[in-house]
Structures are given as C-alpha cells and as structure tokens.
Amino acid sequence: MNPTSPLAVVQAQLDAYNAKDLDALMATYAPDAQQFALHGALLAQGHEQIRPRYQERFAEPDLHARLLNRSVLGNFVTDLEIVTRNFPEGRGTVEMLCVYEVVGGRIVRASFATGETRLG
C-alpha cells in the first residue's frame, strides 16, 4: 500500500491514536490542518491547536478507538468507530463518525460527529 494514500494515512492516524503516540499522530496532519464538528464549528486549526486536544485525550488510561467501518472515496476516508473513554462520570464508550480529507499524504481537514455516550 502506498504510504501516502488516503487509506494508509488515516490508518496511521488511528494506529498512532491507539498507541497514544502524539508525534506520530501529528505527522499524519498537515501543519495547517483543520478539525470541525461535522457540518459545524471549527474545533481546531493547525498543529498548535490540534496537538493539545490529543495530548489531553491521551491522558485517559482506557482510551481506545475500535474501527467498525471504513469507506474510501478518492481522497476522502470515513471511519465509524467506537471510542472507549474515561469521562468525568466514569469509563464509557461513544460512537464517532470521522471524515478525513487527505491531500499530499497528510490530513488537511477532519470532521467529527459524536454519538451517544454510554457509561459502564
């Protein structure tokens, strides 16, 4: 597989996320990448805003994303995941729909839709 293909880049991002490897994860994002709520607000722009978001998340001891489904259309990759998290109320899971746009071997835009949180 081409290491800069959209599929390979998004898989590398997921692998880095699950390994809590902040540097490897940031390497999958373009320096000026943007993260959005799906169809909504800008959440972060550029490494200086994206890095602390993941740094905080990686402090959660049970953090893990399990891929349920992946679709690839050209330079767009859509992942449906179940993410195990440590919420203030306790350990739980949340469904996430993640849409990535990959250009030049890096994620340039990512949009996230968050489903229902389930504790326990």
mmCIF file of C-alpha atoms in Angstrom:
data_model
loop_
_atom_site.group_PDB
_atom_site.id
_atom_site.type_symbol
_atom_site.label_atom_id
_atom_site.label_comp_id
_atom_site.label_asym_id
_atom_site.label_seq_id
_atom_site.Cartn_x
_atom_site.Cartn_y
_atom_site.Cartn_z
ATOM 1 C CA MET A 1 0.000 0.000 0.000
ATOM 2 C CA ASN A 2 1.253 3.493 -0.854
ATOM 3 C CA PRO A 3 2.227 5.103 2.495
ATOM 4 C CA THR A 4 0.765 8.445 1.365
ATOM 5 C CA SER A 5 -2.527 7.001 0.112
ATOM 6 C CA PRO A 6 -5.545 8.403 1.975
ATOM 7 C CA LEU A 7 -6.273 4.932 3.376
ATOM 8 C CA ALA A 8 -2.698 4.486 4.675
ATOM 9 C CA VAL A 9 -2.588 7.988 6.187
ATOM 10 C CA VAL A 10 -5.869 7.530 8.080
ATOM 11 C CA GLN A 11 -4.815 4.066 9.273
ATOM 12 C CA ALA A 12 -1.510 5.529 10.507
ATOM 13 C CA GLN A 13 -3.515 8.214 12.346
ATOM 14 C CA LEU A 14 -5.719 5.564 14.004
ATOM 15 C CA ASP A 15 -2.696 3.438 14.931
ATOM 16 C CA ALA A 16 -0.940 6.472 16.469
ATOM 17 C CA TYR A 17 -4.138 7.415 18.353
ATOM 18 C CA ASN A 18 -4.426 3.940 19.873
ATOM 19 C CA ALA A 19 -0.690 3.906 20.704
ATOM 20 C CA LYS A 20 -1.071 7.397 22.259
ATOM 21 C CA ASP A 21 1.912 8.435 20.104
ATOM 22 C CA LEU A 22 1.368 12.178 19.822
ATOM 23 C CA ASP A 23 4.284 12.836 17.447
ATOM 24 C CA ALA A 24 3.247 10.041 15.065
ATOM 25 C CA LEU A 25 -0.350 11.265 15.148
ATOM 26 C CA MET A 26 0.655 14.867 14.428
ATOM 27 C CA ALA A 27 2.793 13.648 11.494
ATOM 28 C CA THR A 28 -0.431 12.494 9.784
ATOM 29 C CA TYR A 29 -1.869 16.048 9.890
ATOM 30 C CA ALA A 30 -0.836 18.916 7.620
ATOM 31 C CA PRO A 31 0.644 21.846 9.600
ATOM 32 C CA ASP A 32 -2.411 23.992 8.783
ATOM 33 C CA ALA A 33 -4.996 21.182 9.106
ATOM 34 C CA GLN A 34 -8.463 21.998 10.385
ATOM 35 C CA GLN A 35 -10.782 19.958 12.616
ATOM 36 C CA PHE A 36 -14.526 20.571 12.644
ATOM 37 C CA ALA A 37 -17.675 19.344 14.261
ATOM 38 C CA LEU A 38 -19.446 17.701 11.295
ATOM 39 C CA HIS A 39 -21.458 20.406 9.491
ATOM 40 C CA GLY A 40 -20.496 22.831 12.214
ATOM 41 C CA ALA A 41 -17.933 24.798 14.123
ATOM 42 C CA LEU A 42 -14.184 24.837 13.667
ATOM 43 C CA LEU A 43 -12.722 22.929 16.638
ATOM 44 C CA ALA A 44 -9.002 23.475 15.994
ATOM 45 C CA GLN A 45 -6.696 24.774 13.283
ATOM 46 C CA GLY A 46 -3.013 23.995 12.878
ATOM 47 C CA HIS A 47 -0.705 21.806 14.916
ATOM 48 C CA GLU A 48 -0.565 24.365 17.752
ATOM 49 C CA GLN A 49 -4.318 23.884 18.379
ATOM 50 C CA ILE A 50 -4.670 20.210 17.383
ATOM 51 C CA ARG A 51 -1.754 18.873 19.482
ATOM 52 C CA PRO A 52 -3.158 19.932 22.915
ATOM 53 C CA ARG A 53 -6.547 18.377 22.073
ATOM 54 C CA TYR A 54 -4.908 14.972 21.611
ATOM 55 C CA GLN A 55 -2.427 15.482 24.449
ATOM 56 C CA GLU A 56 -5.349 15.915 26.854
ATOM 57 C CA ARG A 57 -7.211 12.907 25.416
ATOM 58 C CA PHE A 58 -4.111 10.691 25.624
ATOM 59 C CA ALA A 59 -4.076 11.201 29.410
ATOM 60 C CA GLU A 60 -7.169 8.954 29.604
ATOM 61 C CA PRO A 61 -5.916 5.488 30.658
ATOM 62 C CA ASP A 62 -8.607 3.491 28.808
ATOM 63 C CA LEU A 63 -8.593 5.483 25.551
ATOM 64 C CA HIS A 64 -9.009 3.226 22.516
ATOM 65 C CA ALA A 65 -10.771 3.557 19.166
ATOM 66 C CA ARG A 66 -12.185 0.428 17.540
ATOM 67 C CA LEU A 67 -12.872 0.737 13.830
ATOM 68 C CA LEU A 68 -16.327 -0.580 12.882
ATOM 69 C CA ASN A 69 -16.475 0.501 9.252
ATOM 70 C CA ARG A 70 -14.325 2.422 6.768
ATOM 71 C CA SER A 71 -15.190 3.867 3.376
ATOM 72 C CA VAL A 72 -12.786 5.465 0.912
ATOM 73 C CA LEU A 73 -13.822 7.761 -1.930
ATOM 74 C CA GLY A 74 -10.887 9.363 -3.705
ATOM 75 C CA ASN A 75 -9.031 11.426 -1.102
ATOM 76 C CA PHE A 76 -11.840 11.155 1.488
ATOM 77 C CA VAL A 77 -11.875 8.485 4.184
ATOM 78 C CA THR A 78 -14.828 7.992 6.521
ATOM 79 C CA ASP A 79 -14.426 5.933 9.673
ATOM 80 C CA LEU A 80 -17.156 4.777 12.042
ATOM 81 C CA GLU A 81 -15.615 3.997 15.410
ATOM 82 C CA ILE A 82 -16.485 3.062 18.964
ATOM 83 C CA VAL A 83 -14.177 5.017 21.251
ATOM 84 C CA THR A 84 -13.596 3.923 24.826
ATOM 85 C CA ARG A 85 -13.001 6.955 27.032
ATOM 86 C CA ASN A 86 -12.646 7.990 30.646
ATOM 87 C CA PHE A 87 -15.404 10.539 31.127
ATOM 88 C CA PRO A 88 -15.810 12.615 34.327
ATOM 89 C CA GLU A 89 -18.777 10.310 35.125
ATOM 90 C CA GLY A 90 -16.709 7.155 34.557
ATOM 91 C CA ARG A 91 -15.488 4.775 31.863
ATOM 92 C CA GLY A 92 -17.677 4.502 28.803
ATOM 93 C CA THR A 93 -17.927 4.436 25.039
ATOM 94 C CA VAL A 94 -19.032 6.848 22.373
ATOM 95 C CA GLU A 95 -19.686 6.314 18.674
ATOM 96 C CA MET A 96 -17.736 8.617 16.396
ATOM 97 C CA LEU A 97 -18.125 9.324 12.697
ATOM 98 C CA CYS A 98 -14.852 10.729 11.390
ATOM 99 C CA VAL A 99 -14.487 12.186 7.887
ATOM 100 C CA TYR A 100 -10.922 12.853 6.755
ATOM 101 C CA GLU A 101 -9.721 14.691 3.662
ATOM 102 C CA VAL A 102 -6.157 13.738 2.726
ATOM 103 C CA VAL A 103 -4.016 15.825 0.362
ATOM 104 C CA GLY A 104 -0.334 15.225 -0.308
ATOM 105 C CA GLY A 105 -0.092 12.408 2.219
ATOM 106 C CA ARG A 106 -1.450 14.436 5.147
ATOM 107 C CA ILE A 107 -4.879 15.047 6.661
ATOM 108 C CA VAL A 108 -5.908 18.593 5.735
ATOM 109 C CA ARG A 109 -9.448 18.530 7.126
ATOM 110 C CA ALA A 110 -11.211 16.294 9.624
ATOM 111 C CA SER A 111 -14.841 16.459 10.705
ATOM 112 C CA PHE A 112 -16.309 14.572 13.638
ATOM 113 C CA ALA A 113 -19.854 13.633 14.619
ATOM 114 C CA THR A 114 -20.260 12.290 18.135
ATOM 115 C CA GLY A 115 -22.971 9.804 19.010
ATOM 116 C CA GLU A 116 -24.486 8.857 22.328
ATOM 117 C CA THR A 117 -22.227 8.318 25.328
ATOM 118 C CA ARG A 118 -22.732 5.011 27.117
ATOM 119 C CA LEU A 119 -21.267 4.596 30.589
ATOM 120 C CA GLY A 120 -20.243 1.288 32.085
#
